[in-house]
mmCIF file of C-alpha atoms in Angstrom:
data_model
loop_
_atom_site.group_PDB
_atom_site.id
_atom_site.type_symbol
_atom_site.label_atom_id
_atom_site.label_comp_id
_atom_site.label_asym_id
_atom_site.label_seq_id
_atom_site.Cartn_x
_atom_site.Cartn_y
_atom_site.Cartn_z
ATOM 1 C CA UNK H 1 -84.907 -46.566 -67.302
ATOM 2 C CA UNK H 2 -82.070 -49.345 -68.004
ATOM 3 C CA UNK H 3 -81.060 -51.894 -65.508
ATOM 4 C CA UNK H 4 -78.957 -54.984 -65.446
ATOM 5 C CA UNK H 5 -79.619 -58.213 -64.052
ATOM 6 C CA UNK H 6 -76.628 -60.949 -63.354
ATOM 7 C CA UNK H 7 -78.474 -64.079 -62.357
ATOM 8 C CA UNK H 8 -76.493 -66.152 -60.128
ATOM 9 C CA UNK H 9 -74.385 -64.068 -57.481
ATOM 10 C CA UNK H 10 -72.050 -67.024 -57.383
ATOM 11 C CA UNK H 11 -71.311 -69.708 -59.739
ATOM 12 C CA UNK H 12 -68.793 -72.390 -59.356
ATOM 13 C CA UNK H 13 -67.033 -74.802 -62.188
ATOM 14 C CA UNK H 14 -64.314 -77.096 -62.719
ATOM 15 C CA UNK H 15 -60.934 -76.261 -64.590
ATOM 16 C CA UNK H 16 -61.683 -77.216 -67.767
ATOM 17 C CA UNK H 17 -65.787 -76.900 -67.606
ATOM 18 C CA UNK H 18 -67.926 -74.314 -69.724
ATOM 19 C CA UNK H 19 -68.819 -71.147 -68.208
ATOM 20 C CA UNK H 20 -71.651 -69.450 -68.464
ATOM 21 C CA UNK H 21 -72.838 -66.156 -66.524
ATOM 22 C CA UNK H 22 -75.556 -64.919 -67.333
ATOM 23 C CA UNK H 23 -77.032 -61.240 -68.224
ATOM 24 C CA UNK H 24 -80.214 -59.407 -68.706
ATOM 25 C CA UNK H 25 -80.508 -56.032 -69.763
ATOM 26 C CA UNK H 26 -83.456 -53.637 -69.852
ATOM 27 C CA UNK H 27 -83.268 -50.448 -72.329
ATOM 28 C CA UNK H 28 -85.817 -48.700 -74.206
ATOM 29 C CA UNK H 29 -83.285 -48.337 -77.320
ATOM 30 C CA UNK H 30 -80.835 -50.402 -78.221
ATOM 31 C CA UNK H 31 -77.799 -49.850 -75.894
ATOM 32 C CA UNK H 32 -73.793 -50.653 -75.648
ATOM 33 C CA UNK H 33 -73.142 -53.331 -73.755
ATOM 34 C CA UNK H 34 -70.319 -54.831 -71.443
ATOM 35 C CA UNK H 35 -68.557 -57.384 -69.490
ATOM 36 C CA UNK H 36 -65.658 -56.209 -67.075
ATOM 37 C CA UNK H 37 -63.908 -58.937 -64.541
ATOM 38 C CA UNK H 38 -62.254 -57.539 -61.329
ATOM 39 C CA UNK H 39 -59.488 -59.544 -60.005
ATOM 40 C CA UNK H 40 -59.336 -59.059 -55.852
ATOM 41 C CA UNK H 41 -58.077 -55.529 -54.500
ATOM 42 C CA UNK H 42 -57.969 -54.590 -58.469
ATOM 43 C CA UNK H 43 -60.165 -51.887 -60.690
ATOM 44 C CA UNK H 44 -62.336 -53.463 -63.634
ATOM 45 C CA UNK H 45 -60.637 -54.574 -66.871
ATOM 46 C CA UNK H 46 -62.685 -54.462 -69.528
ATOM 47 C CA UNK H 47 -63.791 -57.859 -71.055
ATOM 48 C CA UNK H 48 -65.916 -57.545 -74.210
ATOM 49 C CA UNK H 49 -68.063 -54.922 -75.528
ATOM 50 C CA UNK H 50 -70.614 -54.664 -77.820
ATOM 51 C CA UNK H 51 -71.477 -52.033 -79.643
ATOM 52 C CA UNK H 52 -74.234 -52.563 -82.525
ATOM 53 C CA UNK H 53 -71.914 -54.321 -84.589
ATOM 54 C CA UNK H 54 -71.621 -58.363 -84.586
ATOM 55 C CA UNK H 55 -73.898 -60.149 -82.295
ATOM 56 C CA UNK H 56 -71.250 -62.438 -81.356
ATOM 57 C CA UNK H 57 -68.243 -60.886 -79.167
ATOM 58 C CA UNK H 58 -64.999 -62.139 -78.868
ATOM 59 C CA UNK H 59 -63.241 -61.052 -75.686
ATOM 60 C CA UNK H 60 -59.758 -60.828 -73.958
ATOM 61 C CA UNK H 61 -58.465 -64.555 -72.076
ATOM 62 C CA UNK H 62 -60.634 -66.918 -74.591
ATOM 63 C CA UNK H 63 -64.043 -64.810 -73.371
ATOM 64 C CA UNK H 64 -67.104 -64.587 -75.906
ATOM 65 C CA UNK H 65 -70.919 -63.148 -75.558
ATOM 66 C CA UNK H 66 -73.628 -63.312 -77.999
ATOM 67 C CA UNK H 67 -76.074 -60.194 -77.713
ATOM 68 C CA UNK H 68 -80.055 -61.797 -78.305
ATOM 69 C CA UNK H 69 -82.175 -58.950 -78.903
ATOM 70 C CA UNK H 70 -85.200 -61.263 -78.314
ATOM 71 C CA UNK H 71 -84.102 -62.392 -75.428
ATOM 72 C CA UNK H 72 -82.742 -58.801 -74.234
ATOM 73 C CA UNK H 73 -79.342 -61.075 -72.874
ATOM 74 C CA UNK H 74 -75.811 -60.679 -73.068
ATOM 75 C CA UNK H 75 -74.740 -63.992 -71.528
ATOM 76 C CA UNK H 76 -70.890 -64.656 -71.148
ATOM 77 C CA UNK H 77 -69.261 -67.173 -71.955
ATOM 78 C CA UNK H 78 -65.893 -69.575 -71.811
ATOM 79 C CA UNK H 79 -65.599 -73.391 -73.241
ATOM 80 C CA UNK H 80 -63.075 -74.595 -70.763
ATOM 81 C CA UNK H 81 -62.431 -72.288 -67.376
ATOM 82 C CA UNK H 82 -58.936 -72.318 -66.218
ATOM 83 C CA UNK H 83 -58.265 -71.544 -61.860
ATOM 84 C CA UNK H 84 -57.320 -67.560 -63.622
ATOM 85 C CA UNK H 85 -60.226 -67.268 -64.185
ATOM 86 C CA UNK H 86 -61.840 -66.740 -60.649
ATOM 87 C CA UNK H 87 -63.211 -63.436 -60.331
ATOM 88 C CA UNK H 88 -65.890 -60.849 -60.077
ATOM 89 C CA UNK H 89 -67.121 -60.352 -63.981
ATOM 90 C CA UNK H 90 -70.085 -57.461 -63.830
ATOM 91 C CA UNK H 91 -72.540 -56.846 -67.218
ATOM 92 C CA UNK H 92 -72.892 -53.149 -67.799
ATOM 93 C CA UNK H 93 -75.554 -51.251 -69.844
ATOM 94 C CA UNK H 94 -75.267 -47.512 -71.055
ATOM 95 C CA UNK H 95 -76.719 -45.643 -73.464
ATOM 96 C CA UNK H 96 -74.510 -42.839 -75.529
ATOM 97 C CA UNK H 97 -73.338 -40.372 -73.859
ATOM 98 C CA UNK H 98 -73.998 -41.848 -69.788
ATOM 99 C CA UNK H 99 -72.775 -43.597 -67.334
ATOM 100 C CA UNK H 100 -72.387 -47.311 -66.921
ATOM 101 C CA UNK H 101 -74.935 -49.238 -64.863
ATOM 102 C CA UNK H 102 -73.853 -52.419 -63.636
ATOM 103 C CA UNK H 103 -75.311 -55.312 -62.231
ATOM 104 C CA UNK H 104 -74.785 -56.883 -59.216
ATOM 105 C CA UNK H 105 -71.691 -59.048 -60.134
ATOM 106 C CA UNK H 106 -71.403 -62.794 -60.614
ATOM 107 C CA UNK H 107 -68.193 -64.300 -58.315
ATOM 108 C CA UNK H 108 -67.353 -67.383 -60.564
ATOM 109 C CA UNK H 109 -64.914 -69.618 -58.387
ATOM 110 C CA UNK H 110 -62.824 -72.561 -60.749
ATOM 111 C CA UNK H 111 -61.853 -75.978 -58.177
ATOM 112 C CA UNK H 112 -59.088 -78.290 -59.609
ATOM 113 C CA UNK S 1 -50.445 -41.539 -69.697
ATOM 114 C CA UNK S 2 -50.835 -45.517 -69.643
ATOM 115 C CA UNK S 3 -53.911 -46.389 -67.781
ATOM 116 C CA UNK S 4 -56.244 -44.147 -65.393
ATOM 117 C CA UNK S 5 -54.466 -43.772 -61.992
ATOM 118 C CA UNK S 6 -55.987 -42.792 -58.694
ATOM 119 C CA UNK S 7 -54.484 -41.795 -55.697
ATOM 120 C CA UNK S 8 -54.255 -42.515 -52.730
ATOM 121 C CA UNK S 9 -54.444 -45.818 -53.193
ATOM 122 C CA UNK S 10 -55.714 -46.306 -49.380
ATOM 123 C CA UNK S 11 -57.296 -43.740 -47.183
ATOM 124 C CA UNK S 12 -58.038 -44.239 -43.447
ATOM 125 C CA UNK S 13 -59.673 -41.091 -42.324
ATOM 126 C CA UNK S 14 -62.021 -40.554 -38.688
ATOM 127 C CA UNK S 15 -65.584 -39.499 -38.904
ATOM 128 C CA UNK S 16 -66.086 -35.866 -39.904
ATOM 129 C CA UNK S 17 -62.736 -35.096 -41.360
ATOM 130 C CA UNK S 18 -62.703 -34.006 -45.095
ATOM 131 C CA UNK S 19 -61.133 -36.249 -47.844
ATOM 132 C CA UNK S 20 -60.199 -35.378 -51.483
ATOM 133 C CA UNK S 21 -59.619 -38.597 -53.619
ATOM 134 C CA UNK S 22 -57.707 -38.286 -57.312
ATOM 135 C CA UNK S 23 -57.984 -39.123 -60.739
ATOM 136 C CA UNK S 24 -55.593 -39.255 -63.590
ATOM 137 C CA UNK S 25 -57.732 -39.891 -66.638
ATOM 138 C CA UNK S 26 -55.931 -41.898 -70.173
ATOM 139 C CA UNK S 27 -54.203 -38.991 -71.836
ATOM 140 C CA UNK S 28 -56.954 -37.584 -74.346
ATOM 141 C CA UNK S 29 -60.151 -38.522 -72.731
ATOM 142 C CA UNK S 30 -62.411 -36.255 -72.410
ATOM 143 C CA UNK S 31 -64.942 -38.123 -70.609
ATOM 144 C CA UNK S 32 -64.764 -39.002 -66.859
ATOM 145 C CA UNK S 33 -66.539 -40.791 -64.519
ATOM 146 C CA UNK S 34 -66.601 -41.663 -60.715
ATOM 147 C CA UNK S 35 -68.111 -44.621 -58.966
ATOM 148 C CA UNK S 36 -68.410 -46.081 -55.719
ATOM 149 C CA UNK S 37 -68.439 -49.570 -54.922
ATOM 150 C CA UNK S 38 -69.607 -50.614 -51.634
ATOM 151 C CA UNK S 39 -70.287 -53.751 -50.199
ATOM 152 C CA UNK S 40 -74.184 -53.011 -49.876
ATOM 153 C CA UNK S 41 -74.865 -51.402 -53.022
ATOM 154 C CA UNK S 42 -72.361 -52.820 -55.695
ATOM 155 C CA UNK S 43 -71.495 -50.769 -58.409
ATOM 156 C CA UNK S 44 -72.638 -46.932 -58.497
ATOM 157 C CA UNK S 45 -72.602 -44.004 -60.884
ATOM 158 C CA UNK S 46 -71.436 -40.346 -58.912
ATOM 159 C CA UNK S 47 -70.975 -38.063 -61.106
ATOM 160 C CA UNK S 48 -69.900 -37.529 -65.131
ATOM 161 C CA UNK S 49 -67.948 -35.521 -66.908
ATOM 162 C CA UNK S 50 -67.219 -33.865 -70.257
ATOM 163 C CA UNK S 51 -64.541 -31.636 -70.653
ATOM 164 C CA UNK S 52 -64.594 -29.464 -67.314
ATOM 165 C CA UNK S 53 -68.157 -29.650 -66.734
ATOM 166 C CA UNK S 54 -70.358 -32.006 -65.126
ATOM 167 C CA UNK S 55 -73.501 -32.706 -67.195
ATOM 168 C CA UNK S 56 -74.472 -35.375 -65.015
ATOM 169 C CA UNK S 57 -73.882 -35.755 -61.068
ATOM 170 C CA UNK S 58 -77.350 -37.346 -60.014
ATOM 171 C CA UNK S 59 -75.149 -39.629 -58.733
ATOM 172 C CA UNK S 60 -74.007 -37.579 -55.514
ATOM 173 C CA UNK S 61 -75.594 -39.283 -52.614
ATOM 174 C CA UNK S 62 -75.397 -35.639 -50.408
ATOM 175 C CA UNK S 63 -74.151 -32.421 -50.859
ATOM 176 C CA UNK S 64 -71.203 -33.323 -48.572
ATOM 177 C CA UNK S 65 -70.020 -34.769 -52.079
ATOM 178 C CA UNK S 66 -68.123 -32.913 -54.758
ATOM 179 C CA UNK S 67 -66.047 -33.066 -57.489
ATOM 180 C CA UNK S 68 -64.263 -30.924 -60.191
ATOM 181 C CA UNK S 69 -61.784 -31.545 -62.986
ATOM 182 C CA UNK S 70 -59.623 -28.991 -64.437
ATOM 183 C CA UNK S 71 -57.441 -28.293 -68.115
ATOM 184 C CA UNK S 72 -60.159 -31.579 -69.168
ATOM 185 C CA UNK S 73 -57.650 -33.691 -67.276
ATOM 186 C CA UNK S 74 -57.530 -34.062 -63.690
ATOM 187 C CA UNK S 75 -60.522 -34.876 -61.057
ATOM 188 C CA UNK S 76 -60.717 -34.703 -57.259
ATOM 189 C CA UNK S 77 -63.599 -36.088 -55.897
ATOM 190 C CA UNK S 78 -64.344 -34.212 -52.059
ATOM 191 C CA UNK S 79 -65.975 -35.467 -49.253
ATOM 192 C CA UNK S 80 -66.792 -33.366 -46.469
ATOM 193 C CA UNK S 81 -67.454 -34.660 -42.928
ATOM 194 C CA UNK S 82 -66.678 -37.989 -44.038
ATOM 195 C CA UNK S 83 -69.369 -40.667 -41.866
ATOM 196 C CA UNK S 84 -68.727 -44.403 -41.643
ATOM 197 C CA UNK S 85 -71.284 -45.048 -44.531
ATOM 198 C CA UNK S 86 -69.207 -43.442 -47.014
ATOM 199 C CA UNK S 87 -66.528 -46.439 -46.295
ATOM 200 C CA UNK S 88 -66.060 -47.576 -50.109
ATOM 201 C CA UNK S 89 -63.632 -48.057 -53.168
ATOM 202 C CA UNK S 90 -64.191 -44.951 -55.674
ATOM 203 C CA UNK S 91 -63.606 -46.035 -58.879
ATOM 204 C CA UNK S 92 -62.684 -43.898 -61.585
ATOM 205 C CA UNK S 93 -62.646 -43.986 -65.187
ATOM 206 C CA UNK S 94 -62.084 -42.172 -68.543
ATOM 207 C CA UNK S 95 -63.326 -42.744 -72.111
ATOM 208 C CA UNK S 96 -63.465 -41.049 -75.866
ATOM 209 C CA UNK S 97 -66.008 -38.243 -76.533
ATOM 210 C CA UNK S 98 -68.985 -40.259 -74.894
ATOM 211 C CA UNK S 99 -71.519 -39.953 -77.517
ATOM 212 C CA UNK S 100 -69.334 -39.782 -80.529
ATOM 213 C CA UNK S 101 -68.875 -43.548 -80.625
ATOM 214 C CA UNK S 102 -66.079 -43.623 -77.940
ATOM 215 C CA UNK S 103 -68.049 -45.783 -75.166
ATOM 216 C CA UNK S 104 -65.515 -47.477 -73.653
ATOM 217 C CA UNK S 105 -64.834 -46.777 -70.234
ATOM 218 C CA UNK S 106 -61.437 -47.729 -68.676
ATOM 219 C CA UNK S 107 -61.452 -48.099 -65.028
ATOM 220 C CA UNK S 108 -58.306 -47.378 -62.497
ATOM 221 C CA UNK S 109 -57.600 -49.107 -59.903
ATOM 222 C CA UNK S 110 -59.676 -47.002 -57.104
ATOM 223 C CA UNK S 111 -58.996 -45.635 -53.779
ATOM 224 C CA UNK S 112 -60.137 -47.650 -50.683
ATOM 225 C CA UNK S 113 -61.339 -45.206 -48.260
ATOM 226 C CA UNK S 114 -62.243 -46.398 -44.790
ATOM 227 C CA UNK S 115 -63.847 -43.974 -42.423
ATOM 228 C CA UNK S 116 -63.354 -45.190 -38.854
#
């Protein structure tokens, strides 16, 4: 069975810091991969995906995650956060052909 | 059409009524999906489908729950004597032929429901 863990239900950086939120993924075959960030009252908007093809994903607002196979992670990451950046993000596993399963969600918060 | 879009966007209903929530999928998918997202339990698959039938609803927490989707387009999702635990925001989303390369799911912006 797959499942997703986010560790860290809340992390908090400065405008300007890295970010990093992290994700673990269990599959028995290699699977697709996702990040999605939910803005409050709003649906998900699709991140980054990855989908067998470069390890290292470039996302949407300066986003990037490198898929470890070793490591079975697909962490997240941002060099310098900005205050739009405060959200929800979830990491989401699926196999072809299924439905998503998500983690739990990390709520990043960004302080001036 | 543009995006996936859901309606209503907010539902206030009383214990035991019925409720039928509604999704517009991207023009073109054939793949949809509901979820619930609840304050308990996060992020969770309902039901999947391809075309007009569902190959997947393991999802369904009881049989009060239902959904159908017609001409590969449209999907209500019903809920029948609605209880307090069902209080949630349904997601839905669409995709490509799921299996065929087309993963990517593309979320709308759900329908709070609130069962007082």
């Amino acid at each position: 069975a797959q499942s997703v863990t986010q560790l860290g239900s809340h992390v908090s950086v400065s405008e300007g810091a890295l970010v990093l939120l992290r994700c673990n993924y269990s599959s028995s075959v290699p699977p697709y991969l996702f990040w999605y960030v939910q803005y409050p009252n709003q649906g998900l908007q699709l991140l980054l995906k990855y989908t067998s093809a470069a390890t290292l994903v470039k996302g949407i607002n300066g986003f990037e995650a490198e898929f470890k196979k070793s490591e079975t992670s697909f962490h997240l990451t941002k060099p310098s956060a900005h205050m739009s950046d405060a959200a929800e993000y979830f990491c989401a596993v699926k196999q072809a052909g299924t439905a998503l399963i998500f983690g739990k969600g990390t709520t990043l918060s960004v302080s001036s | 059409g543009a995006g996936v879009s859901q309606s209503p966007s907010n539902k206030v209903t009383e214990k035991g009524k019925d409720v039928e929530l509604r999704c517009d999928p991207i023009s073109g998918h054939t793949a949809l999906y509901w979820y619930r997202q609840s304050l308990g339990q996060g992020l969770e698959f309902l039901i999947y489908f391809q075309g007009n039938s569902a190959p997947d609803k393991s999802g369904l927490p009881s049989d009060r729950f239902s959904a159908e989707r017609t001409g590969g387009s449209v999907s209500t999702l019903t809920i029948q004597r609605t209880q307090q635990e069902d209080s949630a925001v349904y997601l839905c989303a669409s995709s490509g032929d799921a299996g065929y390369g087309q993963e990517t799911q593309y979320f709308g912006p759900g329908t709070r429901l609130l069962v007082l």
